[in-house]
Coordinates of C-alpha atoms and ligand atoms in Angstrom, one line a residue:
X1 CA 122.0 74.5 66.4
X2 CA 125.2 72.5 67.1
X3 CA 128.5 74.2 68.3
X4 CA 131.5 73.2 65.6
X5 CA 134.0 71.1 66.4
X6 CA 136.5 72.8 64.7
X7 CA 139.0 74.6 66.1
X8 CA 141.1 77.3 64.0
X9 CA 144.6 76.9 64.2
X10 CA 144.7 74.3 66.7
X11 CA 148.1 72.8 65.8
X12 CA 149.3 76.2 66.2
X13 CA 147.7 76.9 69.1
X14 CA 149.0 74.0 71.0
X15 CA 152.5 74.5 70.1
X16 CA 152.2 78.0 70.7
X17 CA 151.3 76.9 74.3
X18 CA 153.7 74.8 74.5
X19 CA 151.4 72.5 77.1
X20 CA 152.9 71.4 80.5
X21 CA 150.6 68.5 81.7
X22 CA 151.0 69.5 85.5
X23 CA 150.5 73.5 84.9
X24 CA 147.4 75.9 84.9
X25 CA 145.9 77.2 81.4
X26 CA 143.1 79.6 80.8
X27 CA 141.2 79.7 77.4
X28 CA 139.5 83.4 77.6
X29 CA 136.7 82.4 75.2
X30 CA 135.7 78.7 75.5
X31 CA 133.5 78.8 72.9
X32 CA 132.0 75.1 71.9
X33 CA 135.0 74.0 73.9
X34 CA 137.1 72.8 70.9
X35 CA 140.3 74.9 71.7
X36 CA 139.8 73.9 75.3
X37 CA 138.5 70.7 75.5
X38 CA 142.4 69.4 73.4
X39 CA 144.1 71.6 76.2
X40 CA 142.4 69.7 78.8
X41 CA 143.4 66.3 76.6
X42 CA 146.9 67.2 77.3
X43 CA 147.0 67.7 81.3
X44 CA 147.8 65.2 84.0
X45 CA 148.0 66.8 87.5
X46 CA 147.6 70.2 85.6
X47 CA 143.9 72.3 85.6
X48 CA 142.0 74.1 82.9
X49 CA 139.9 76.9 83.2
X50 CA 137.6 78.1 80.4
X51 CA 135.8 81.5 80.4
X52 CA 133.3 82.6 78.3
X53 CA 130.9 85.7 78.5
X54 CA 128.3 83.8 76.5
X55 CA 126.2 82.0 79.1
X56 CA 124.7 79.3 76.4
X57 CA 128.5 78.6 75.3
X58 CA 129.5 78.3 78.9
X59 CA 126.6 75.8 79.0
X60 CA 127.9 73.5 76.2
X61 CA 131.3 74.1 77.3
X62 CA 130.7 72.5 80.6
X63 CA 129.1 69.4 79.3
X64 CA 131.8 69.1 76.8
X65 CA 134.7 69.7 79.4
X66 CA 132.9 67.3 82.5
X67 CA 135.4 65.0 82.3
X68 CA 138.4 66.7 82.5
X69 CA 140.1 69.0 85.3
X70 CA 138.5 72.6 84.1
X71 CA 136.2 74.8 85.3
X72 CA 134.0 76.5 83.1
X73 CA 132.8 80.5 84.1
X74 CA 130.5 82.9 82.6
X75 CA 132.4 85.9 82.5
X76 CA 134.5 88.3 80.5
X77 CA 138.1 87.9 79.5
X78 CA 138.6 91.2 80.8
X79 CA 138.0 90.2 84.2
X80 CA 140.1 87.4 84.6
X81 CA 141.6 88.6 87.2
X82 CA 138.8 88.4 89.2
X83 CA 137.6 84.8 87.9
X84 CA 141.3 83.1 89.0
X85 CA 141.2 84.9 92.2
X86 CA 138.0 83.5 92.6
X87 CA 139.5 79.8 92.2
X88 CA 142.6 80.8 94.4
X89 CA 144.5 80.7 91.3
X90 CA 147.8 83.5 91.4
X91 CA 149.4 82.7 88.3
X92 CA 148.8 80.5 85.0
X93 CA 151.2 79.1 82.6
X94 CA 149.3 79.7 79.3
X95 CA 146.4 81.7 78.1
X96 CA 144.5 81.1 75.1
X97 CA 142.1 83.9 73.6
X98 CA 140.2 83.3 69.8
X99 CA 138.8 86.6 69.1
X100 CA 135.2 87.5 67.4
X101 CA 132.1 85.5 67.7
X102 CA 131.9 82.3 67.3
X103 CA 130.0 80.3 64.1
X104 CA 127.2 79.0 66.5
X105 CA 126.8 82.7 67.6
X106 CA 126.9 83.9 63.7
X107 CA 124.5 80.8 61.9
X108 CA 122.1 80.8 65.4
X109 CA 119.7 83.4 63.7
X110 CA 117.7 84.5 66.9
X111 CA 121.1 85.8 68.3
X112 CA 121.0 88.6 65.5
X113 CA 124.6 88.9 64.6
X114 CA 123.8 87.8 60.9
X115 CA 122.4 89.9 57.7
X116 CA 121.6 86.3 56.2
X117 CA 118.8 85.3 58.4
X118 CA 115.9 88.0 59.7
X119 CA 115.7 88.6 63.3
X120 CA 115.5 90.8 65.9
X121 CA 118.6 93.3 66.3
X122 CA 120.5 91.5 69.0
X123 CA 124.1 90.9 68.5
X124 CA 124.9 90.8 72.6
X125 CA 127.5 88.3 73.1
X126 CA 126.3 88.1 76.9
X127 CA 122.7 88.4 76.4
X128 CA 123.2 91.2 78.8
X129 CA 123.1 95.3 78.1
X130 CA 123.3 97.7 75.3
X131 CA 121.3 95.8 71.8
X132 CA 122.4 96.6 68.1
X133 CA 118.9 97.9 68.0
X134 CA 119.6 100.2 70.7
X135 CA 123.1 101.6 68.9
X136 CA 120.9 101.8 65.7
X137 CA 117.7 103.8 66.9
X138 CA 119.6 105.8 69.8
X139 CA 123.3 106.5 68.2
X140 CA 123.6 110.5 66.9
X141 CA 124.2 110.1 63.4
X142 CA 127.9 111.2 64.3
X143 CA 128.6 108.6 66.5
X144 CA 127.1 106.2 64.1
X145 CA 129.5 107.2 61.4
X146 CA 132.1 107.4 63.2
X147 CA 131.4 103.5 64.9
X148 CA 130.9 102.5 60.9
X149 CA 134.3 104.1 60.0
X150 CA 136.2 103.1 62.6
X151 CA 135.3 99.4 63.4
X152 CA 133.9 98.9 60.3
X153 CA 136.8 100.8 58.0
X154 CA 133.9 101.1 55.7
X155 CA 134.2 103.9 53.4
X156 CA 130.6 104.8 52.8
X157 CA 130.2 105.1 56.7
X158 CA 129.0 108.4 56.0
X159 CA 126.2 107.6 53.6
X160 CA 124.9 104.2 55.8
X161 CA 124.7 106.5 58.6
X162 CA 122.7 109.1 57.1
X163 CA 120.6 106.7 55.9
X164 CA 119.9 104.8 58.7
X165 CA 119.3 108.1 60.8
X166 CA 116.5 108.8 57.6
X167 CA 114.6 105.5 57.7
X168 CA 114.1 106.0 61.9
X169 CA 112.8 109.2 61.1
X170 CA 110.0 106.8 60.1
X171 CA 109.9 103.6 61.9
X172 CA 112.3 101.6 64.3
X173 CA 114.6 99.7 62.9
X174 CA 114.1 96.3 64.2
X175 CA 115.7 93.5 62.5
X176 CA 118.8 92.5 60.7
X177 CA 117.1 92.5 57.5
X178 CA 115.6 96.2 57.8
X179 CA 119.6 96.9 59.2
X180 CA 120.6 95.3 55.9
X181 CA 118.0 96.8 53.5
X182 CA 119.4 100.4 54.3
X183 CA 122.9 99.3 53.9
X184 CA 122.4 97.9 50.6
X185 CA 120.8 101.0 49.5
X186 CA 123.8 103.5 51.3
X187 CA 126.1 102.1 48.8
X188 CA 126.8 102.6 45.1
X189 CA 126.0 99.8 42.5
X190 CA 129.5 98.6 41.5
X191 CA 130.6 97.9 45.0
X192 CA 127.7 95.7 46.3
X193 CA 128.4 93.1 43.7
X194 CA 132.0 93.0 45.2
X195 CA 131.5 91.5 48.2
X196 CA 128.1 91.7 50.4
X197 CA 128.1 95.4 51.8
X198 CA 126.5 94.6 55.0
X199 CA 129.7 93.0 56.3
X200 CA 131.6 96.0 57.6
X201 CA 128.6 97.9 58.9
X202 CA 127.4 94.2 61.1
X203 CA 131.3 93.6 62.3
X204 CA 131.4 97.8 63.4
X205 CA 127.8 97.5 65.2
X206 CA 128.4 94.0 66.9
X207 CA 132.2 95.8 67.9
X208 CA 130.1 98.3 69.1
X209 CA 127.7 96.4 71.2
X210 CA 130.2 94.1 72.6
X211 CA 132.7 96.9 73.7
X212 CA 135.4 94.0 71.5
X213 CA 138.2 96.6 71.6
X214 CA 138.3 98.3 75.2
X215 CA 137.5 94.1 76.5
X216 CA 140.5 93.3 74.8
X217 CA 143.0 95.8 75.3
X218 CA 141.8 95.2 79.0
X219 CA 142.0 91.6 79.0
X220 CA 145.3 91.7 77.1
X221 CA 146.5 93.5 80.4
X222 CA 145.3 91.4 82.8
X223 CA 146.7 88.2 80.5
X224 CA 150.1 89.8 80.8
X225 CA 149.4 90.3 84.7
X226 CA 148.4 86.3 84.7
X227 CA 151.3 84.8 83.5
X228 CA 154.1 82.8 85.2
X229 CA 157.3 84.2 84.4
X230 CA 158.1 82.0 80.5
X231 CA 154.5 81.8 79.9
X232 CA 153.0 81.6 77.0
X233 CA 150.1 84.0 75.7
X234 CA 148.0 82.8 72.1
X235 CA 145.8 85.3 70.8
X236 CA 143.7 84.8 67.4
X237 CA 142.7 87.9 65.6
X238 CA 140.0 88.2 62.7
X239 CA 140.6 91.4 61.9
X240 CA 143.0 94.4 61.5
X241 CA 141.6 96.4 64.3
X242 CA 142.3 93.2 66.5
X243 CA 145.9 92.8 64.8
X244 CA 146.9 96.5 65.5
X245 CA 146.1 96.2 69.4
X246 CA 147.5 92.1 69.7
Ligands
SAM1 C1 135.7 82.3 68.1 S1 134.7 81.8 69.4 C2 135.7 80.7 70.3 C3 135.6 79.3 69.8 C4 136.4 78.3 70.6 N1 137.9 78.6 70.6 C5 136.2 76.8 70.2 O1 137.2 76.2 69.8 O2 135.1 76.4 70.2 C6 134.8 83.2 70.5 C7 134.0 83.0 71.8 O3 134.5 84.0 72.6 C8 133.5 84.6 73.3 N2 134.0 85.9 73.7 C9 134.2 87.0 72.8 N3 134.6 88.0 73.5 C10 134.7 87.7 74.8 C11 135.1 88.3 76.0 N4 135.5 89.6 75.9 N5 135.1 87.7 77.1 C12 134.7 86.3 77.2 N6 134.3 85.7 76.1 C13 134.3 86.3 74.9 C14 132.3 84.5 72.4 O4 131.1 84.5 73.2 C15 132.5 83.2 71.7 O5 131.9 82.1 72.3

């Protein structure tokens, strides 16, 4: 499984940045280095460094950024404070953050982040902690519903989570496709030839799991705390949720 190449909104990105070759710049989610990697591109004397809390895209983000000033760590955005201390880094001049998982994260299917592909009920960004099979089996059915309805802003939260909390009654939930299975069958005919119906129940479980929100209202902070006085901060949202908080 290859990492793309593609950046989204690069041009945007860059100008947002407004790149000075001699200054410091922190991308909070490296990625498969493709944001980072034209950063680096543009620095002279300047330094790059690239966090990421997924340790297999810190590994091809390291071999992608070897021959360039930056420095590549495994850890969340929300503790960048802690990673530029670390490098005896005060202050940075940009900071880049591209919200969500990343396509490699999505189309890998043994990450289980994807109601296309059957696999075990994963979804951990840093392969580390709570599992979408634990929120599933473990969650109170209010707590589910509420998780569905908020992060999801799926209106048959109610309904998915009462059916989910049904079908454990019997057996564990284990994979995506069971995950999906249930979804499906929580929502009324007309609306599952709209669009697929997993979508909003996935995105509110992987949320969920990867604590998205409180990570980046936190990291949002410590972005604002990073800065140089006139630096620039580029965020990319997917979503509402990440709109309303940016
Ligand atoms: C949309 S992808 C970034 C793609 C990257 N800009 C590129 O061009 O290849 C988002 C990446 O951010 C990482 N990520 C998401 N939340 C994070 C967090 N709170 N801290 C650190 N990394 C995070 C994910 O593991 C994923 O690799």
């Amino acid at each position: 499984m290859e990492f793309s190449h593609k950046p989204v909104m690069l041009y945007e990105c860059l100008e947002g940045l407004n790149i000075n070759p001699e200054g410091i710049y922190l991308d909070g989610t490296a990625g498969g280095a493709g944001h980072s990697s034209e950063i680096a591109k543009r620095l002279t004397t300047g330094r790059l460094i690239s966090l990421d809390r997924d340790p297999d895209a810190v590994a091809v983000a390291t071999e992608r950024l070897k021959d360039y000033n930056a420095t590549v760590v495994n850890c969340n955005y929300s503790e960048m404070d802690m990673a530029l201390s670390d490098l005896g880094i005060d202050k940075v001049n940009g900071i880049l953050m591209d919200l969500g998982v990343s396509s490699y994260q999505l189309d890998n299917a043994a990450r289980g982040f994807s109601y296309h592909y059957d696999a075990a009920l994963d979804m951990r960004m840093s392969k580390t902690g709570l599992s979408a099979k634990d929120v599933v089996n473990e969650y109170s059915y209010a707590d589910l519903s509420k998780i569905i309805f908020e992060y999801g802003e799926e209106k048959f939260a109610r309904n998915i989570a009462n059916n989910i909390v049904k079908a454990r009654e019997k057996y564990t939930i284990e994979t995506t496709l069971e995950l999906a299975e249930i979804i499906r069958n929580s929502v009324p005919q007309k609306f599952r030839r709209e669009k697929n119906p997993c979508k909003k129940t996935f995105q509110a479980i992987r949320m969920e799991v990867n604590g998205e929100l409180t990570h980046l209202s936190e990291g949002l902070d410590k972005a604002f705390d990073a800065l140089e006085i006139g630096g620039r901060l580029c965020v990319i949202t997917f979503h509402s949720l990440e709109d309303r908080l940016v």
